[in-house]
Coordinates of C-alpha atoms and ligand atoms in Angstrom, one line a residue:
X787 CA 35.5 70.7 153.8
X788 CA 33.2 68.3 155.9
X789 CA 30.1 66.7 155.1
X790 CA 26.9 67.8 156.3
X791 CA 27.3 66.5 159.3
X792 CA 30.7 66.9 160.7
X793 CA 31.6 69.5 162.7
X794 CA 35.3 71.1 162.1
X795 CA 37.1 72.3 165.2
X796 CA 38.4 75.3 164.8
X797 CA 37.6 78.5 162.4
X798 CA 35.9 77.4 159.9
X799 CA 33.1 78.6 156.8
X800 CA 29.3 77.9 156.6
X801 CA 27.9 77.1 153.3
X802 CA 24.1 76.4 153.0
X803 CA 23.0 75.1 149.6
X804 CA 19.8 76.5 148.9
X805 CA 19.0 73.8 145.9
X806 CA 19.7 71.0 148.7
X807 CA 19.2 72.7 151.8
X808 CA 22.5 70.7 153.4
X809 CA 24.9 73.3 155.1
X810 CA 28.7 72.4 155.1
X811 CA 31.2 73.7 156.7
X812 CA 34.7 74.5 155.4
X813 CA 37.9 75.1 157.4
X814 CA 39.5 78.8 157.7
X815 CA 43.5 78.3 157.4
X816 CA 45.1 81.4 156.8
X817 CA 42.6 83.0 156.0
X818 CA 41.7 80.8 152.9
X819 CA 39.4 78.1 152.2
X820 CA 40.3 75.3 150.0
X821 CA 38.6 75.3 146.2
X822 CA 39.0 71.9 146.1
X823 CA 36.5 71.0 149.1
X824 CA 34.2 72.6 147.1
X825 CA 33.8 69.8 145.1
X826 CA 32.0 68.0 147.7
X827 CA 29.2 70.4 147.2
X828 CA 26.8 68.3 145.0
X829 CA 23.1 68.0 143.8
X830 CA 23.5 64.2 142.5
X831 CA 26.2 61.8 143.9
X832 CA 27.6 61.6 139.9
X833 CA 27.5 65.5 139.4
X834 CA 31.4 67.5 139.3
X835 CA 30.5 69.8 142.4
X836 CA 30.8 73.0 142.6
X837 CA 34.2 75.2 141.0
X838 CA 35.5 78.1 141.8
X839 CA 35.0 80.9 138.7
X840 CA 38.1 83.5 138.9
X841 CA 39.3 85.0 136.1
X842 CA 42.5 86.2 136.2
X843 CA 43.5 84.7 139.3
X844 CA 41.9 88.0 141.6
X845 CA 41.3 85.9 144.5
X846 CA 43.1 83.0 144.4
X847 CA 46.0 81.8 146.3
X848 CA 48.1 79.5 143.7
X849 CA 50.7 78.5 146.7
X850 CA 52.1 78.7 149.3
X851 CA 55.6 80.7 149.0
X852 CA 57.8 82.4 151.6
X853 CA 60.2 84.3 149.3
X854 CA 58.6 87.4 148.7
X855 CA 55.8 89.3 151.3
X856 CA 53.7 92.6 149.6
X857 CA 50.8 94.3 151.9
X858 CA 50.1 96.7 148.9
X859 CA 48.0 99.3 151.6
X860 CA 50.7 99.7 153.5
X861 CA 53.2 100.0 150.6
X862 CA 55.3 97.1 152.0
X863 CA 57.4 95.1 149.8
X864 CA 60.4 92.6 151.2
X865 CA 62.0 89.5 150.4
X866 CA 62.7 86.4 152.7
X867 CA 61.3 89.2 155.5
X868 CA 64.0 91.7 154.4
X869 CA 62.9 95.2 153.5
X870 CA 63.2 96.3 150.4
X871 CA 65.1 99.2 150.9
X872 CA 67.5 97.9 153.4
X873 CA 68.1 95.6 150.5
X874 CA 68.9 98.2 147.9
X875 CA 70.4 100.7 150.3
X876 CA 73.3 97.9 151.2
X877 CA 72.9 94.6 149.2
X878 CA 74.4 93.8 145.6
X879 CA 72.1 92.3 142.8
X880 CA 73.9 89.2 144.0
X881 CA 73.7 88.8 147.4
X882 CA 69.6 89.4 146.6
X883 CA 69.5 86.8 144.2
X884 CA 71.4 84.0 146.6
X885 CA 69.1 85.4 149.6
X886 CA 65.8 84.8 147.5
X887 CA 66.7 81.2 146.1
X888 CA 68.6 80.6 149.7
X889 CA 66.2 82.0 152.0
X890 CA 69.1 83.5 154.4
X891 CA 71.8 85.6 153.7
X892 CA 75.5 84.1 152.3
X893 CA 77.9 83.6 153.8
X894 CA 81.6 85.4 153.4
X895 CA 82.5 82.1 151.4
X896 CA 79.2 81.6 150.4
X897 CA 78.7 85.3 148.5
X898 CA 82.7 84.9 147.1
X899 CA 81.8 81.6 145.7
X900 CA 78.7 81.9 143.9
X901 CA 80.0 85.5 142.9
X902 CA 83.3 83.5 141.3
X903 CA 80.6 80.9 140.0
X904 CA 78.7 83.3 138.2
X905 CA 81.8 85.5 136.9
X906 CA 82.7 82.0 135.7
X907 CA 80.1 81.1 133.3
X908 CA 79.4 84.4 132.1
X909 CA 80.4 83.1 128.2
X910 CA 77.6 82.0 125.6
X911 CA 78.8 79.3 123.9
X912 CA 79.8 80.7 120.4
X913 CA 76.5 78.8 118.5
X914 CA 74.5 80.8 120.6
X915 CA 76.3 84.1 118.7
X916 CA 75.6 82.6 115.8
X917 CA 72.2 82.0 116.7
X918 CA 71.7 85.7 117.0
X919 CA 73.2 86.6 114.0
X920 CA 70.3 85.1 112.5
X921 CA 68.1 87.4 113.7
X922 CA 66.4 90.5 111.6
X923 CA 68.1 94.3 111.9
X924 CA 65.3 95.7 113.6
X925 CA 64.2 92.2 115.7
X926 CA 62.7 93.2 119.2
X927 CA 65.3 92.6 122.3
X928 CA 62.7 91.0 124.6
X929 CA 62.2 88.6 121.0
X930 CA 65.6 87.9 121.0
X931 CA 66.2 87.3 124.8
X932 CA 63.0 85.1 124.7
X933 CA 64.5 82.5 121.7
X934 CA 68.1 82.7 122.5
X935 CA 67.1 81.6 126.4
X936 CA 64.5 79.3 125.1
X937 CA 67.5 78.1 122.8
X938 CA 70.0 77.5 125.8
X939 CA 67.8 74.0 126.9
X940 CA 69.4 72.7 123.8
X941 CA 73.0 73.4 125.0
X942 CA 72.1 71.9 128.6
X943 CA 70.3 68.9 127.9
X944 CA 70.6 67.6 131.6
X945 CA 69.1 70.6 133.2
X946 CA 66.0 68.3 132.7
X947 CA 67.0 66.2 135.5
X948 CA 65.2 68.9 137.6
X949 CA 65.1 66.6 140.4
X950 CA 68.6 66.7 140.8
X951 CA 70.2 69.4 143.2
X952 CA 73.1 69.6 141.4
X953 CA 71.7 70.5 137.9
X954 CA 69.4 73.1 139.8
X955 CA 72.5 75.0 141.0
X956 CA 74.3 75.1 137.9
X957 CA 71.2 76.5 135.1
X958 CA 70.9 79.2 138.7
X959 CA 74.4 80.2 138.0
X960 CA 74.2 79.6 134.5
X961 CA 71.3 81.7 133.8
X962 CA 72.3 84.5 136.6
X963 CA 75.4 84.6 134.9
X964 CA 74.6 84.2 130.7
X965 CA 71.0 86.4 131.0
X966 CA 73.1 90.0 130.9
X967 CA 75.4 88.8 127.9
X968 CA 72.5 87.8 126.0
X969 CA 70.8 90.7 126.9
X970 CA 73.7 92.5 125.8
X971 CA 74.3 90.6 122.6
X972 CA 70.8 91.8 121.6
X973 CA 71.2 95.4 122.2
X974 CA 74.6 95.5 120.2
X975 CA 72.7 93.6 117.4
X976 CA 70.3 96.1 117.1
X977 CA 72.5 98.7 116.6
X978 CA 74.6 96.7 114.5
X979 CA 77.5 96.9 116.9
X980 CA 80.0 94.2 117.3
X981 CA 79.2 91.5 120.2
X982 CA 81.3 92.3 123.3
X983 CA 82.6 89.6 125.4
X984 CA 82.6 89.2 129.3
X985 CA 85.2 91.1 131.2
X986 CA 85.4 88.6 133.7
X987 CA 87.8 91.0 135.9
X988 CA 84.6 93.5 136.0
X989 CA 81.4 93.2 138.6
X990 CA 78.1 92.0 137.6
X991 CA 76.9 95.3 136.6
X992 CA 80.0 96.9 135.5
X993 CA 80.4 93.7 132.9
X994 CA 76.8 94.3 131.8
X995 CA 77.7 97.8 131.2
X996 CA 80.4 97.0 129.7
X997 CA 79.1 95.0 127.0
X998 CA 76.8 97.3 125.9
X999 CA 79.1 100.2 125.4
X1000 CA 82.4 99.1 125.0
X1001 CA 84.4 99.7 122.1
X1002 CA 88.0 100.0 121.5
X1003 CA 89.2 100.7 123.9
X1004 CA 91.1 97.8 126.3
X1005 CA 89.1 98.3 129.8
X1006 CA 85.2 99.6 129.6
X1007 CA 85.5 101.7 133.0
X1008 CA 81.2 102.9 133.5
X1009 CA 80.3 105.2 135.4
X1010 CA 80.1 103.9 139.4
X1011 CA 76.9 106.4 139.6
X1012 CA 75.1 104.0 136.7
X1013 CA 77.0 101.0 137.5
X1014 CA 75.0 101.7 141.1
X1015 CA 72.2 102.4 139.9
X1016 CA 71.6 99.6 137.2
X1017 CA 72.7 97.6 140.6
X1018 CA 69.6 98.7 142.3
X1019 CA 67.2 98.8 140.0
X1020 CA 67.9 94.6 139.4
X1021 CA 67.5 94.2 143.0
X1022 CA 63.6 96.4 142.9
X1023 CA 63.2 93.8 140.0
X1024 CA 64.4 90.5 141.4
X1025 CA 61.1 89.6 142.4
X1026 CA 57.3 90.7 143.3
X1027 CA 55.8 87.6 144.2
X1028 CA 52.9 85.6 142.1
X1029 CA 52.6 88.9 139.4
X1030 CA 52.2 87.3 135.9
X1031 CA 55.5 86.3 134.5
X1032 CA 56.3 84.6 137.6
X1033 CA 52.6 82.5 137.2
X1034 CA 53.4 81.7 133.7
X1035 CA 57.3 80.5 135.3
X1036 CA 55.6 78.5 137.2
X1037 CA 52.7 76.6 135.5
X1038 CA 54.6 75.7 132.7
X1039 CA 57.9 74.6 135.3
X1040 CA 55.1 72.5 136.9
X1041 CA 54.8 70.5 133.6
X1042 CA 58.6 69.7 134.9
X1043 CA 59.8 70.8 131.8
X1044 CA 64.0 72.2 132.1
X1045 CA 64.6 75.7 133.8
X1046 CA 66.0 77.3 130.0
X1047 CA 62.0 76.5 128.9
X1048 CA 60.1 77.7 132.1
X1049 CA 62.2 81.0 132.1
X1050 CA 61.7 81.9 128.7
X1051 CA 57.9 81.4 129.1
X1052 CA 59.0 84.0 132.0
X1053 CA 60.2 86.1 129.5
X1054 CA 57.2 85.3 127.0
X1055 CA 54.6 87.1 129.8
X1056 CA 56.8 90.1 130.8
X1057 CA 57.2 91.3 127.0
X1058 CA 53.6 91.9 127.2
X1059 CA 52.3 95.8 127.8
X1060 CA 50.2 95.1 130.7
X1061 CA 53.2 94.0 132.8
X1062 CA 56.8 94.3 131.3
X1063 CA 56.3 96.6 129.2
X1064 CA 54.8 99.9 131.2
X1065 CA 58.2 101.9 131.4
X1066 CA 58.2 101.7 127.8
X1067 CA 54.5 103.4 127.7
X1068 CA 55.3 106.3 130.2
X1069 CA 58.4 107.2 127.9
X1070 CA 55.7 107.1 125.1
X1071 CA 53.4 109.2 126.7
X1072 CA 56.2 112.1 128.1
X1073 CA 56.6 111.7 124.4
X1074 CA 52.8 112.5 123.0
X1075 CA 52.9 115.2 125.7
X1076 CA 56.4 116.8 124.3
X1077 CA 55.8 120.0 126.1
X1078 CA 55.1 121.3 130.2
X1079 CA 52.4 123.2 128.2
X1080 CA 50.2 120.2 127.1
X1081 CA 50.2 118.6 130.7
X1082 CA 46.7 120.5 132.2
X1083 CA 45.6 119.2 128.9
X1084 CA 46.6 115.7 129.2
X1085 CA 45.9 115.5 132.8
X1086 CA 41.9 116.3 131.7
X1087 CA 41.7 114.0 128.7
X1088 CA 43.0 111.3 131.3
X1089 CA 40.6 112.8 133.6
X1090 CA 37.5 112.5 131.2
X1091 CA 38.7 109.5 129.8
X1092 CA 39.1 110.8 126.6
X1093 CA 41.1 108.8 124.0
X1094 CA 40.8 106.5 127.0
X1095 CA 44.4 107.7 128.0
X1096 CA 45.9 106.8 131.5
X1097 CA 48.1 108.5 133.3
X1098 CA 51.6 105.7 132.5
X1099 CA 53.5 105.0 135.6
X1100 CA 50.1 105.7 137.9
X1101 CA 48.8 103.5 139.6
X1102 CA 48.8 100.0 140.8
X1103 CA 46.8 96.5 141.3
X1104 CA 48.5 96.0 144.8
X1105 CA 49.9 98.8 146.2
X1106 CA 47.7 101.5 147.0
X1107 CA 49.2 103.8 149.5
X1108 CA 52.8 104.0 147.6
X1109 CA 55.2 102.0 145.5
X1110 CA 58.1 101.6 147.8
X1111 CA 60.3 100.7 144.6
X1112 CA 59.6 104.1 143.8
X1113 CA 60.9 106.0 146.3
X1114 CA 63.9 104.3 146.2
X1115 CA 64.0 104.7 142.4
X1116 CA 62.8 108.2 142.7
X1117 CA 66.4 109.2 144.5
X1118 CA 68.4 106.9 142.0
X1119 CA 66.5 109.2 139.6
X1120 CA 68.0 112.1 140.9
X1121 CA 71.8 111.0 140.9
X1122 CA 71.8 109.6 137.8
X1123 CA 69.9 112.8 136.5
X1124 CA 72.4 115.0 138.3
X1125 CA 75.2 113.2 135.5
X1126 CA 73.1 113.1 132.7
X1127 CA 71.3 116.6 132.8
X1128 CA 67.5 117.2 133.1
X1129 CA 66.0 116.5 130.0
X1130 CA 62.7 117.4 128.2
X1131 CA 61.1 114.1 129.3
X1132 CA 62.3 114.9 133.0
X1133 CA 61.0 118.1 133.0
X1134 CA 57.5 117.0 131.8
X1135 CA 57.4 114.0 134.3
X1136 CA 58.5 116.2 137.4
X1137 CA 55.9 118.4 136.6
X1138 CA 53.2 115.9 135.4
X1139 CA 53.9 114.5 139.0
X1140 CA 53.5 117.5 141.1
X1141 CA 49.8 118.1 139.2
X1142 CA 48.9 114.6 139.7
X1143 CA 49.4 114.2 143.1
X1144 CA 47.7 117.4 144.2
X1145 CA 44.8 116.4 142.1
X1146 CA 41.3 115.3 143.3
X1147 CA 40.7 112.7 141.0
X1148 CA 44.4 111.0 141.1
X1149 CA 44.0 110.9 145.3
X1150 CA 40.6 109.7 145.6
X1151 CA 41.6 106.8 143.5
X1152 CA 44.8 106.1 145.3
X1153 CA 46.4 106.6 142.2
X1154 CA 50.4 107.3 143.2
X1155 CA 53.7 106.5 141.0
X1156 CA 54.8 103.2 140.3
X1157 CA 58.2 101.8 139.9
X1158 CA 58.0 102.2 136.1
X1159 CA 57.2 105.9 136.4
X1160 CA 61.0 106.9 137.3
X1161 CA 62.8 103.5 135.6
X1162 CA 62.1 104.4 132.3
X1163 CA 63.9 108.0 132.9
X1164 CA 67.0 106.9 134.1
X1165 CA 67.1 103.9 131.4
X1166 CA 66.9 107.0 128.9
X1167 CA 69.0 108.9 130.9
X1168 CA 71.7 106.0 130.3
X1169 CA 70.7 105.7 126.4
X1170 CA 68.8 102.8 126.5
X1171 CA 66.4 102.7 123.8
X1172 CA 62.7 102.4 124.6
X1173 CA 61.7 99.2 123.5
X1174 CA 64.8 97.9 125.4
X1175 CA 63.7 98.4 129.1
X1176 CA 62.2 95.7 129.4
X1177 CA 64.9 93.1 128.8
X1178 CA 66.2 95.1 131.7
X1179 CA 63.4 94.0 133.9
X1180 CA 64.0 90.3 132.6
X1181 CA 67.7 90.4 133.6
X1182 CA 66.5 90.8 137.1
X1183 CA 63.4 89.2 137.3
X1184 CA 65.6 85.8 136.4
X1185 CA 66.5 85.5 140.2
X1186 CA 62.7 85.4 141.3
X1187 CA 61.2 83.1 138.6
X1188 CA 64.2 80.8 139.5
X1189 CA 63.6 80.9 143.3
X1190 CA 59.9 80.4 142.8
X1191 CA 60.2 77.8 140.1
X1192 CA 62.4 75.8 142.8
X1193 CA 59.9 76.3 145.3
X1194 CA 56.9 74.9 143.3
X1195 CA 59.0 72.0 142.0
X1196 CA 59.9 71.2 145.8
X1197 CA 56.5 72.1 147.1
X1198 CA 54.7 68.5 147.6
X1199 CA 51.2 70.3 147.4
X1200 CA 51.9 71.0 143.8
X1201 CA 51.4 69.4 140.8
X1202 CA 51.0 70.3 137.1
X1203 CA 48.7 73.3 136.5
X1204 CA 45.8 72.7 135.2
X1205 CA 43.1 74.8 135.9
X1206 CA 39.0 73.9 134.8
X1207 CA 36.9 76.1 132.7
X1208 CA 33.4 76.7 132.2
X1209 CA 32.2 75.5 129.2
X1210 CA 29.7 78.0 127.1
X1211 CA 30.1 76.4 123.6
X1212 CA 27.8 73.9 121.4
X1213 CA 26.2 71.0 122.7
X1214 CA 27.0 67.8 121.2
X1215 CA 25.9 68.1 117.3
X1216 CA 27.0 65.5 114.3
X1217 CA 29.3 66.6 111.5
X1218 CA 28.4 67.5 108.1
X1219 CA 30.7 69.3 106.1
X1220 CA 30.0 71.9 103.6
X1221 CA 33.5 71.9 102.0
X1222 CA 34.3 70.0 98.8
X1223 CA 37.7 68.3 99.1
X1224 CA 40.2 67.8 96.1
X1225 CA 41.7 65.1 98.3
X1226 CA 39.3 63.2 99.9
X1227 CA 40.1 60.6 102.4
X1228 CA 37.9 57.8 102.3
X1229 CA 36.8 56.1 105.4
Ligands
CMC999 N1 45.5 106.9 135.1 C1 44.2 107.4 135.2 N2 43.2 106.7 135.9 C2 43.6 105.5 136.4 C3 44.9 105.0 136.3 C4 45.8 105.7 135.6 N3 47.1 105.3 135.5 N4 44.9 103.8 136.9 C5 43.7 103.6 137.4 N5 42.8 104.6 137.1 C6 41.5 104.8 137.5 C7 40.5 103.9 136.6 O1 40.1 104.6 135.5 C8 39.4 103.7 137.6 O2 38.6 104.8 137.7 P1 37.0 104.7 138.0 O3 36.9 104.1 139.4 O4 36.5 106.1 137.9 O5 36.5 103.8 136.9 C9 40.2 103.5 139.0 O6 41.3 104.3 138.8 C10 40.6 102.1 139.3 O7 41.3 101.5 138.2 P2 41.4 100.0 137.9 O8 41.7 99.8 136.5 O9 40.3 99.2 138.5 O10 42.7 99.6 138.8 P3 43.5 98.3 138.7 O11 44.0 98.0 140.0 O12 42.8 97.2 138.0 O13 44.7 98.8 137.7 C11 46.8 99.3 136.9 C12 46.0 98.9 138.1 C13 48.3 99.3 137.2 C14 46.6 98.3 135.7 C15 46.3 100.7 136.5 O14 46.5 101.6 137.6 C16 47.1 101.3 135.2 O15 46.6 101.0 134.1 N6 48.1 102.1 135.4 C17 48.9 102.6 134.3 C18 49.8 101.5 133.8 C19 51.0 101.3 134.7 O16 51.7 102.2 135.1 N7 51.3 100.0 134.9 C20 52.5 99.6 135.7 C21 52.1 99.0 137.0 S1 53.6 98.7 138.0 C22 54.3 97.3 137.2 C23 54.7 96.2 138.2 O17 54.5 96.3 139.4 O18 55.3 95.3 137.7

């Protein structure tokens, strides 16, 4: 922003302060202004100047980043410029991951390496078992993930030198490649099931699979329909740009802390309802509902707001057109379904679906399926329990807060996040305590 008396070239903003009179002017660039020029808005030449306040980050552009493009009203969604469903129609979870840290495509030798890379380090080291062992019978998965990633900067001590490019390619790999046996590890816990090793001879998915179900017998062959369709749904989840998990990857990466630490503060944010965790509330609600009878009912105590219910799996901050993860995922829906068999919770969502989207009050608020609507079906349909979805989401999810943490760290605007507040508390005040202290210090 200029003085009062410059005069940008270009697009720019006017701002007249009406406790000075002055009028400055602030350059347009993308169609942003800078917060920070707003600091030369001033009363007194010693006074802060003037802040943005925005809660929630609702209009504020945190970077610049060119892995991931959403136009939520025209229900766009692509990575690096490619379109989502191009990606999931002929991609592999793999090839998506090396694209969004890359920025192109791989190469023949490119893809075979990293794919022989990850196959590679697909091992915990045995501590890390151990490790979880420790934890409780009924421990939540996204708990476990969360600590045992967390705990993984211990094993790596040099991934610290973020700075170096060779450290940053190996915790990629490492993490692409250890995040599903983890993950894995935690589910068997839970169910008191021995841990199952990598099958190093198996695919990314198939070995995930694999450890999750095997049991005696020498090869775990899964099903190529859910072997597909697990592949999929990791690539809808790779990434979706500067949503929570990825902010909270970010501003704690920015304090240049390891890779292990920023992800697991990744992992932190997604357990939460509001954003991980909806899958696991539309299975709840099909649930409450328990019969196609009870739906006109639900539908008006959503309408009314009664109980303050919502409609789980409606709805979305960006998108309002369509989800085009859930097309996709409605189709993937369908094959898996076709295996599994139509269950109860199927038959309630199909038909909670068809009355929402011919209902006034669902289309005047632009209120259409999400991805989470259908993903927490097929996870059922698979046998997953509920409160396990969202370690799925976290599995994927790894491959964008990774790309995005390398970005910021690379990105020479950035620096640690630090945001300002408001103040609204006491003024200064002198202490005088009421308490009576066994121990007292003298000063
Ligand atoms: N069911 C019933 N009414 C709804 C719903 C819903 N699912 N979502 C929004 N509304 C209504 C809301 O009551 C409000 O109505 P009114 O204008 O009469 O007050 C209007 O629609 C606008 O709602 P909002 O809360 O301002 O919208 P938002 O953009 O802040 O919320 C949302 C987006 C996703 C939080 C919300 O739609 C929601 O709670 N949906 C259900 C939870 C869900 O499925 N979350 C998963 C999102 S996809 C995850 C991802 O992308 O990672």
């Amino acid at each position: 922003m200029s003085g009062p008396t410059a005069t940008p070239s270009g697009d720019h903003l006017e701002i007249k302060d009406s406790r000075t009179g002055k009028t400055y002017t602030a350059p347009i660039v993308d169609e942003t202004i800078r917060t920070a020029d707003l600091k030369q808005i001033k009363v007194n030449a010693d006074d802060f100047g003037i802040m943005g306040y925005d809660p929630a980050f609702m209009n504020t552009a945190s970077c610049r980043s060119s892995i991931t493009f959403i136009d939520g009203d025209k229900g766009i969604l692509r990575y690096r410029g490619y379109p989502i469903d191009q990606l999931a129609g002929k991609a592999s979870f793999l090839e998506v991951a090396w694209l969004l840290r890359r920025g192109e495509l791989p190469t023949q030798p490119q893809y075979d390496q990293f794919v022989e890379d990850v196959t590679y380090h697909t091992y915990v080291h045995e501590n890390i078992k151990h490790f979880m062992e420790g934890f409780r019978y009924d421990a939540h998965p996204m708990s476990m993930l969360g600590a045992s990633v967390a705990a993984l900067s211990s094993f790596y001590p040099t991934a610290k030198n973020i700075y170096d490019e060779r450290e940053r390619d190996i915790a990629f790999i490492r993490l692409i490649a250890k995040m599903p046996t983890i993950a894995a590890f935690a589910y068997r816990h839970v169910k008191g099931m021995p841990y199952v090793y990598p099958d190093n001879a198996l695919p990314y998915a198939e070995n995930y699979l694999s450890m999750i179900a095997r049991m005696s017998e020498p090869r775990y062959e899964a099903n190529p329909v859910y072997a597909k369709a697990i592949d999929i749904l990791f690539i809808l989840h790779a990434d979706h740009e500067q949503n929570c998990s990825t902010n909270a990857v970010r501003a704690v990466g920015s304090s240049h802390v390891d890779p292990y630490s920023a992800v697991a503060a990744g992992i932190a944010a997604l357990y939460g309802p509001l954003h991980g965790g909806a899958n696991e509330a539309v299975l709840r609600m099909l649930h409450d509902i328990g019969d196609v009878k009870n739906i006109p009912a639900f539908i008006e105590s959503v309408k009314t707001g009664k109980g303050e219910a919502r409609l789980m799996g409606f709805g979305h901050r960006v998108y309002k057109s369509y989800d085009p993860r859930a097309k996709i995922v409605k189709a993937l829906c369908d094959d898996v379904l076709k295996i599994a068999g139509v269950g109860k919770d199927m038959e309630i969502a199909l038909e909670l679906e068809r009355i929402a989207l011919s209902d006034e009050y669902f289309i005047k608020r632009k209120l259409y399926p999400n991805v989470d609507f259908y993903t927490g079906l097929i996870y059922r349909a698979l046998h997953f329990p509920t409160d396990y979805f969202t370690v799925l989401f976290a599995i994927a999810r790894t491959a964008g807060w990774l790309a995005q943490w390398e970005e910021m760290l690379l990105d020479k605007e950035q620096k640690i996040a630090r945001p300002r507040q408001i103040y609204t508390g006491s003024p200064e005040r002198e202490y005088k305590t009421n308490l009576d202290y066994k121990h007292k210090i003298t000063k």
